[in-house]
Amino acid sequence: MSELRVLDNLASVDAAQWDALIDDGNPFVSYAFLRGMEEHGCLRRDYGWQAHHLVIVDGDRLIAAAPAYLKSNSHGEFVFDFAWANAFERAGGDYYPKLLCAAPYSPVPGPRLLARSEETKKLLVAALVAETERLGLSSVHVNFLLETDLPAFDERWLQRFDWQFHWHNRGYRHFEAFLTGLTGKKRKNIRQERRQASESGLQIAMEAGSTIGEGDWRELHALYETTFDMKGNHAAMTLPFFRHLGRTLGDRVQVATARMEGRIVAMALFMVGNSTLYGRYWGSLVEVQGLHFELCYYLGIEFCIANRLQTFEPGAQGEHKMARGFLPTRTHSRHYLMNESFDTAVRNALVHEARSREAYYDELMEHSPYAATPAQP
């Protein structure tokens, strides 16, 4: 007899059973990633995160799971609902806490309903709504869904989408083969940026997480913190968590490094799925023309070509990525607002938002970097 349980951490879950539910090897819902954040101080109530995972078990066997969190704010989600919260609270309601199903701090499309069958996915969706109602919450949100998860949500859920910029491998044999598909201007600019980085005197390389030492992890984390401090944001990922990633995920963590006399002075951190490379964090102590693009984009593209990965997702936002070969790709979220009047108001607003975002896509594609824009996969 299967049973639904709610967990305030993943300590009691078998790691192998959890990971067996993830078909695409997405590292951001892996046991090591999610449990590591719980263990190493990345998810705290004063940051607005409280683990509230839903799992379905049959005896000792894990059948399905949804990584979920009680949120007392909307930070670290990247599907922005601040306007919804303000409107609901101006009307006298309490928008927070809410229930969120997502990978914390990670604007990365991936599986959110970890289950083998459509029927079981629908059970998880129903459980998310039931738990929201049981706790008297305003809403439940599921962010950055895969398209394969969308059929589990009925029409009562609000549909929302946005765009990210992704690179797709068209069977390129090497980086120059990729460049030949771009317009002449874009091809020239990329070669110039790569030349600027290569002539900087820095030692630039892609390094596997399993090869990075303790001292290097300290330098990498300091660079990550510096970037967040410069932007006035809070760096939630801790140094112990960075070390945990290298220890548990090994070569599924890749770091593009720029070294000066052996010391890492700039870096871009990546994670690897079965067919996708994910760009995450960047930091630098030096000002070098072209270095950001070399570490964050071009080494990643080379890595995908060499390892036959199909997609490179460098992170949220950034129209400048289009000039480097990345094209707008649709991302999906679903939202269930318990108050029906509020639901109606937001639903109407989303119609206008969708039209605006479709027009934005058309505008972007007028500036495609490709001589002949390839069809979306």
Coordinates of C-alpha atoms in Angstrom, one line a residue:
M1 CA 0.0 0.0 0.0
S2 CA 1.6 3.3 -1.1
E3 CA 1.7 6.2 1.4
L4 CA 2.3 9.9 1.0
R5 CA 4.7 11.5 3.4
V6 CA 6.0 15.0 4.0
L7 CA 9.7 15.4 4.9
D8 CA 11.5 18.4 6.4
N9 CA 14.8 17.1 5.1
L10 CA 16.1 14.2 2.9
A11 CA 18.2 12.5 5.6
S12 CA 15.8 9.5 5.8
V13 CA 15.7 9.0 2.0
D14 CA 17.8 6.5 0.2
A15 CA 20.0 8.4 -2.2
A16 CA 20.1 5.7 -4.9
Q17 CA 16.3 5.4 -4.9
W18 CA 15.9 9.2 -5.2
D19 CA 18.3 9.5 -8.1
A20 CA 16.8 6.5 -9.9
L21 CA 13.7 8.7 -10.4
I22 CA 15.6 11.2 -12.4
D23 CA 15.8 10.2 -16.1
D24 CA 17.9 13.0 -17.6
G25 CA 20.6 13.1 -14.9
N26 CA 19.7 16.6 -14.0
P27 CA 22.1 17.5 -11.2
F28 CA 19.9 20.2 -9.6
V29 CA 17.3 17.7 -8.3
S30 CA 19.9 15.0 -7.5
Y31 CA 20.1 13.8 -3.9
A32 CA 23.7 15.1 -3.6
F33 CA 22.7 18.6 -4.6
L34 CA 19.5 18.9 -2.6
R35 CA 20.7 17.2 0.5
G36 CA 24.0 19.0 0.3
M37 CA 22.2 22.4 0.5
E38 CA 20.3 21.1 3.6
E39 CA 23.5 19.9 5.3
H40 CA 25.7 22.8 4.5
G41 CA 23.7 25.9 5.5
C42 CA 22.4 27.0 2.1
L43 CA 18.7 26.5 3.0
R44 CA 17.7 28.4 6.2
R45 CA 14.5 29.8 7.5
D46 CA 16.0 33.2 7.8
Y47 CA 16.8 33.0 4.1
G48 CA 13.1 32.1 3.4
W49 CA 13.6 28.3 2.8
Q50 CA 12.2 25.4 4.7
A51 CA 12.3 22.0 3.2
H52 CA 8.8 20.4 2.8
H53 CA 9.4 17.5 0.4
L54 CA 6.5 15.3 -0.7
V55 CA 7.3 11.6 -1.3
I56 CA 5.2 8.5 -2.1
V57 CA 6.6 5.3 -0.6
D58 CA 5.6 1.7 -0.7
G59 CA 7.2 0.2 2.4
D60 CA 10.9 0.9 2.1
R61 CA 10.6 1.7 -1.6
L62 CA 10.5 5.3 -2.9
I63 CA 7.9 5.5 -5.7
A64 CA 7.8 9.2 -6.4
A65 CA 8.9 12.6 -5.0
A66 CA 8.6 16.3 -5.4
P67 CA 11.3 18.5 -4.0
A68 CA 9.3 21.2 -2.2
Y69 CA 9.8 24.1 0.2
L70 CA 7.8 26.5 2.4
K71 CA 8.8 29.9 1.3
S72 CA 8.5 33.1 3.4
N73 CA 9.7 35.3 0.5
S74 CA 10.2 34.9 -3.3
H75 CA 14.0 35.3 -3.4
G76 CA 16.1 32.7 -5.2
E77 CA 13.3 31.5 -7.4
F78 CA 13.7 33.4 -10.8
V79 CA 10.1 33.2 -11.7
F80 CA 9.1 36.5 -10.4
D81 CA 5.8 36.8 -8.5
F82 CA 6.6 39.9 -6.3
A83 CA 3.8 41.8 -8.0
W84 CA 1.3 39.1 -7.1
A85 CA 2.5 39.1 -3.5
N86 CA 2.1 42.9 -3.2
A87 CA -1.4 42.8 -4.8
F88 CA -2.6 40.0 -2.5
E89 CA -1.3 41.7 0.6
R90 CA -2.7 45.1 -0.3
A91 CA -6.1 43.3 -0.5
G92 CA -5.6 42.1 3.1
G93 CA -4.3 38.6 2.4
D94 CA -1.1 36.8 3.5
Y95 CA 0.8 35.7 0.4
Y96 CA 3.6 34.1 2.5
P97 CA 4.3 31.4 3.4
K98 CA 3.6 29.7 0.1
L99 CA 4.6 26.2 -1.2
L100 CA 7.2 26.0 -3.9
C101 CA 8.3 22.9 -5.9
A102 CA 11.7 23.8 -7.5
A103 CA 15.4 23.4 -7.4
P104 CA 16.5 26.1 -4.9
Y105 CA 18.5 29.1 -6.3
S106 CA 18.6 27.4 -9.7
P107 CA 16.8 28.8 -12.7
V108 CA 17.3 25.5 -14.5
P109 CA 14.6 23.6 -16.4
G110 CA 14.4 20.0 -15.1
P111 CA 12.1 17.3 -13.7
R112 CA 10.0 18.5 -10.7
L113 CA 7.6 15.5 -10.6
L114 CA 10.0 12.6 -9.9
A115 CA 7.9 9.7 -11.0
R116 CA 7.8 6.9 -13.6
S117 CA 4.2 7.1 -14.8
E118 CA 1.8 9.9 -15.7
E119 CA -0.7 8.6 -13.1
T120 CA 1.9 9.0 -10.4
K121 CA 2.8 12.4 -11.5
K122 CA -0.8 13.5 -11.3
L123 CA -0.9 12.1 -7.7
L124 CA 2.0 14.3 -6.8
V125 CA 0.3 17.4 -8.4
A126 CA -2.9 16.6 -6.4
A127 CA -0.8 16.1 -3.2
L128 CA 0.8 19.6 -3.7
V129 CA -2.6 21.2 -3.9
A130 CA -3.9 19.2 -0.9
E131 CA -0.9 20.1 1.2
T132 CA -1.4 23.8 0.3
E133 CA -5.0 23.6 1.4
R134 CA -4.2 21.7 4.6
L135 CA -1.7 24.3 5.7
G136 CA -3.9 27.2 4.7
L137 CA -1.4 28.6 2.3
S138 CA -2.1 31.2 -0.4
S139 CA -0.6 29.2 -3.3
V140 CA 1.7 26.5 -4.6
H141 CA 4.1 27.1 -7.5
V142 CA 6.1 24.7 -9.7
N143 CA 9.0 26.4 -11.5
F144 CA 11.1 25.5 -14.5
L145 CA 9.2 22.4 -15.5
L146 CA 10.1 20.1 -18.3
E147 CA 7.6 19.8 -21.1
T148 CA 7.1 16.1 -20.2
D149 CA 5.7 17.1 -16.8
L150 CA 3.2 19.6 -18.2
P151 CA 0.3 17.1 -18.9
A152 CA 0.1 16.3 -15.2
F153 CA -1.4 19.8 -14.5
D154 CA -5.1 20.5 -15.3
E155 CA -6.6 23.9 -16.4
R156 CA -7.1 25.1 -12.8
W157 CA -3.3 25.7 -12.7
L158 CA -2.1 29.0 -14.1
Q159 CA 0.2 28.7 -17.0
R160 CA 3.2 30.9 -17.3
F161 CA 6.3 31.0 -19.5
D162 CA 9.4 32.9 -20.2
W163 CA 12.6 32.8 -22.3
Q164 CA 16.1 31.7 -21.6
F165 CA 19.0 31.6 -24.0
H166 CA 20.3 28.1 -24.8
W167 CA 22.9 26.7 -27.2
H168 CA 22.1 23.6 -29.2
N169 CA 24.7 21.2 -30.6
R170 CA 24.0 20.6 -34.3
G171 CA 26.5 17.8 -34.5
Y172 CA 29.5 20.2 -34.7
R173 CA 32.9 18.5 -35.0
H174 CA 34.8 21.4 -33.5
F175 CA 34.4 25.1 -32.4
E176 CA 35.2 26.4 -35.9
A177 CA 32.4 24.3 -37.4
F178 CA 30.0 26.1 -35.0
L179 CA 31.4 29.5 -36.0
T180 CA 30.8 28.8 -39.7
G181 CA 27.1 28.8 -39.2
L182 CA 27.1 32.4 -37.7
T183 CA 26.9 35.7 -39.6
G184 CA 30.2 37.1 -40.5
K185 CA 30.0 39.9 -37.9
K186 CA 29.3 37.6 -35.1
R187 CA 32.0 35.2 -36.1
K188 CA 34.6 38.0 -36.2
N189 CA 33.5 39.3 -32.8
I190 CA 33.8 35.8 -31.2
R191 CA 37.3 35.2 -32.6
Q192 CA 38.4 38.6 -31.3
E193 CA 37.1 37.9 -27.8
R194 CA 38.8 34.6 -27.7
R195 CA 42.0 36.1 -28.9
Q196 CA 41.9 38.8 -26.2
A197 CA 41.5 36.1 -23.6
S198 CA 44.3 33.9 -25.0
E199 CA 46.7 36.8 -25.2
S200 CA 46.1 37.9 -21.6
G201 CA 48.9 35.8 -20.2
L202 CA 46.5 33.8 -18.0
Q203 CA 46.5 30.0 -18.0
I204 CA 42.9 29.1 -19.1
A205 CA 41.5 25.6 -18.8
M206 CA 38.5 23.5 -18.0
E207 CA 39.1 21.5 -14.8
A208 CA 37.0 18.6 -13.4
G209 CA 35.6 18.9 -9.9
S210 CA 37.4 15.7 -8.9
T211 CA 40.8 17.3 -9.6
I212 CA 40.2 20.5 -7.6
G213 CA 42.0 20.8 -4.3
E214 CA 40.8 22.2 -1.0
G215 CA 42.7 25.5 -1.4
D216 CA 41.3 25.9 -4.9
W217 CA 37.7 25.4 -3.7
R218 CA 38.3 28.2 -1.2
E219 CA 39.5 30.5 -4.0
L220 CA 36.5 29.5 -6.2
H221 CA 34.0 30.2 -3.4
A222 CA 35.6 33.6 -2.7
L223 CA 35.2 34.6 -6.4
Y224 CA 31.6 33.5 -6.3
E225 CA 31.0 35.6 -3.2
T226 CA 32.7 38.6 -4.7
T227 CA 30.3 38.5 -7.7
F228 CA 27.2 38.5 -5.5
D229 CA 28.6 41.2 -3.2
M230 CA 29.3 43.5 -6.2
K231 CA 25.6 43.1 -7.3
G232 CA 24.3 43.7 -3.8
N233 CA 23.0 40.1 -3.6
H234 CA 23.3 37.4 -0.9
A235 CA 25.6 34.5 -1.7
A236 CA 23.7 31.6 -0.2
M237 CA 26.0 28.8 -1.3
T238 CA 28.6 28.1 1.4
L239 CA 32.2 26.9 1.0
P240 CA 31.3 23.5 2.6
F241 CA 28.6 23.1 -0.1
F242 CA 31.1 23.9 -2.9
R243 CA 33.5 21.3 -1.5
H244 CA 30.6 18.9 -1.1
L245 CA 29.8 19.2 -4.8
G246 CA 33.3 18.4 -5.8
R247 CA 33.4 15.4 -3.4
T248 CA 30.0 13.9 -4.3
L249 CA 29.5 14.9 -8.0
G250 CA 33.1 14.7 -9.1
D251 CA 33.4 15.2 -12.9
R252 CA 29.8 16.2 -13.1
V253 CA 31.2 19.5 -11.8
Q254 CA 33.4 21.4 -14.3
V255 CA 35.2 24.7 -13.7
A256 CA 36.6 27.0 -16.3
T257 CA 39.5 28.6 -14.6
A258 CA 42.0 31.4 -15.4
R259 CA 45.1 31.1 -13.3
M260 CA 47.9 33.6 -12.6
E261 CA 51.1 32.0 -11.3
G262 CA 49.0 29.0 -10.2
R263 CA 46.3 31.0 -8.3
I264 CA 42.7 31.1 -9.7
V265 CA 41.9 34.7 -10.5
A266 CA 38.7 34.0 -12.5
M267 CA 36.3 31.1 -12.8
A268 CA 33.0 29.9 -14.2
L269 CA 31.4 26.9 -12.5
F270 CA 29.4 24.4 -14.5
M271 CA 27.4 21.2 -13.8
V272 CA 26.8 18.3 -16.2
G273 CA 23.7 16.3 -16.9
N274 CA 23.3 13.3 -19.3
S275 CA 23.0 15.6 -22.3
T276 CA 23.2 19.1 -21.0
L277 CA 25.8 21.5 -19.6
Y278 CA 24.6 24.0 -17.1
G279 CA 26.4 27.3 -16.4
R280 CA 26.1 28.5 -12.8
Y281 CA 28.5 30.9 -11.2
W282 CA 31.1 33.4 -12.3
G283 CA 33.7 35.5 -10.5
S284 CA 36.9 37.4 -11.4
L285 CA 39.6 39.4 -9.7
V286 CA 41.0 40.7 -12.9
E287 CA 39.7 42.9 -15.8
V288 CA 40.6 41.2 -19.0
Q289 CA 38.8 41.8 -22.3
G290 CA 36.9 38.7 -23.5
L291 CA 37.7 36.7 -20.4
H292 CA 34.0 36.5 -19.2
F293 CA 32.9 35.3 -22.5
E294 CA 35.7 32.8 -22.8
L295 CA 35.1 31.2 -19.4
C296 CA 31.3 31.4 -19.3
Y297 CA 30.4 30.6 -22.9
Y298 CA 33.2 29.5 -25.3
L299 CA 34.9 26.9 -23.1
G300 CA 31.4 25.5 -22.3
I301 CA 30.6 25.2 -26.0
E302 CA 33.9 23.5 -26.7
F303 CA 33.1 21.1 -23.8
C304 CA 29.7 20.3 -25.2
I305 CA 31.2 19.5 -28.7
A306 CA 34.0 17.4 -27.3
N307 CA 31.6 15.4 -25.0
R308 CA 28.7 15.3 -27.5
L309 CA 26.3 17.1 -25.1
Q310 CA 23.2 18.4 -26.9
T311 CA 22.4 21.5 -25.0
F312 CA 24.2 24.3 -23.1
E313 CA 22.1 26.3 -20.6
P314 CA 24.3 29.1 -19.3
G315 CA 21.8 30.6 -16.8
A316 CA 18.9 33.0 -16.6
Q317 CA 18.5 36.2 -18.6
G318 CA 21.1 38.0 -20.7
E319 CA 20.3 39.1 -24.3
H320 CA 24.0 39.4 -24.9
K321 CA 24.1 35.6 -25.1
M322 CA 22.4 35.7 -28.5
A323 CA 25.5 37.3 -30.1
R324 CA 27.5 34.2 -28.8
G325 CA 25.2 31.6 -30.5
F326 CA 22.5 31.1 -27.8
L327 CA 18.9 31.3 -28.9
P328 CA 15.7 32.0 -26.9
T329 CA 14.1 28.8 -25.5
R330 CA 10.8 28.7 -23.7
T331 CA 10.7 27.8 -20.0
H332 CA 7.5 26.8 -18.1
S333 CA 6.0 27.3 -14.7
R334 CA 2.6 26.4 -13.2
H335 CA 0.8 28.2 -10.3
Y336 CA -2.2 27.3 -8.2
L337 CA -3.8 30.3 -6.3
M338 CA -6.2 29.2 -3.7
N339 CA -8.3 32.4 -3.7
E340 CA -10.6 32.2 -6.7
S341 CA -11.0 36.0 -7.1
F342 CA -7.2 36.4 -7.0
D343 CA -6.8 33.6 -9.4
T344 CA -9.1 35.2 -11.9
A345 CA -7.3 38.5 -11.7
V346 CA -3.9 37.0 -12.2
R347 CA -5.1 34.7 -15.0
N348 CA -6.3 37.7 -17.0
A349 CA -3.0 39.5 -16.4
L350 CA -1.1 36.4 -17.7
V351 CA -2.9 36.6 -21.0
H352 CA -1.4 40.0 -21.6
E353 CA 2.0 38.9 -20.3
A354 CA 2.0 36.0 -22.7
R355 CA 1.3 38.2 -25.7
S356 CA 4.1 40.5 -24.7
R357 CA 6.5 37.7 -24.3
E358 CA 5.6 36.2 -27.7
A359 CA 6.3 39.6 -29.3
Y360 CA 9.6 39.7 -27.4
Y361 CA 10.6 36.4 -29.0
D362 CA 9.8 37.7 -32.5
E363 CA 11.9 40.8 -31.8
L364 CA 14.8 38.7 -30.6
M365 CA 14.8 36.4 -33.6
E366 CA 15.1 39.5 -35.9
H367 CA 18.7 39.6 -34.5
S368 CA 19.6 35.9 -34.8
P369 CA 23.3 35.4 -34.8
Y370 CA 23.0 32.5 -37.4
A371 CA 23.2 33.1 -41.1
A372 CA 20.3 30.7 -41.4
T373 CA 18.6 30.2 -38.1
P374 CA 18.3 26.5 -37.3
A375 CA 14.9 25.1 -36.3
Q376 CA 14.3 24.7 -32.6
P377 CA 14.9 21.0 -31.5

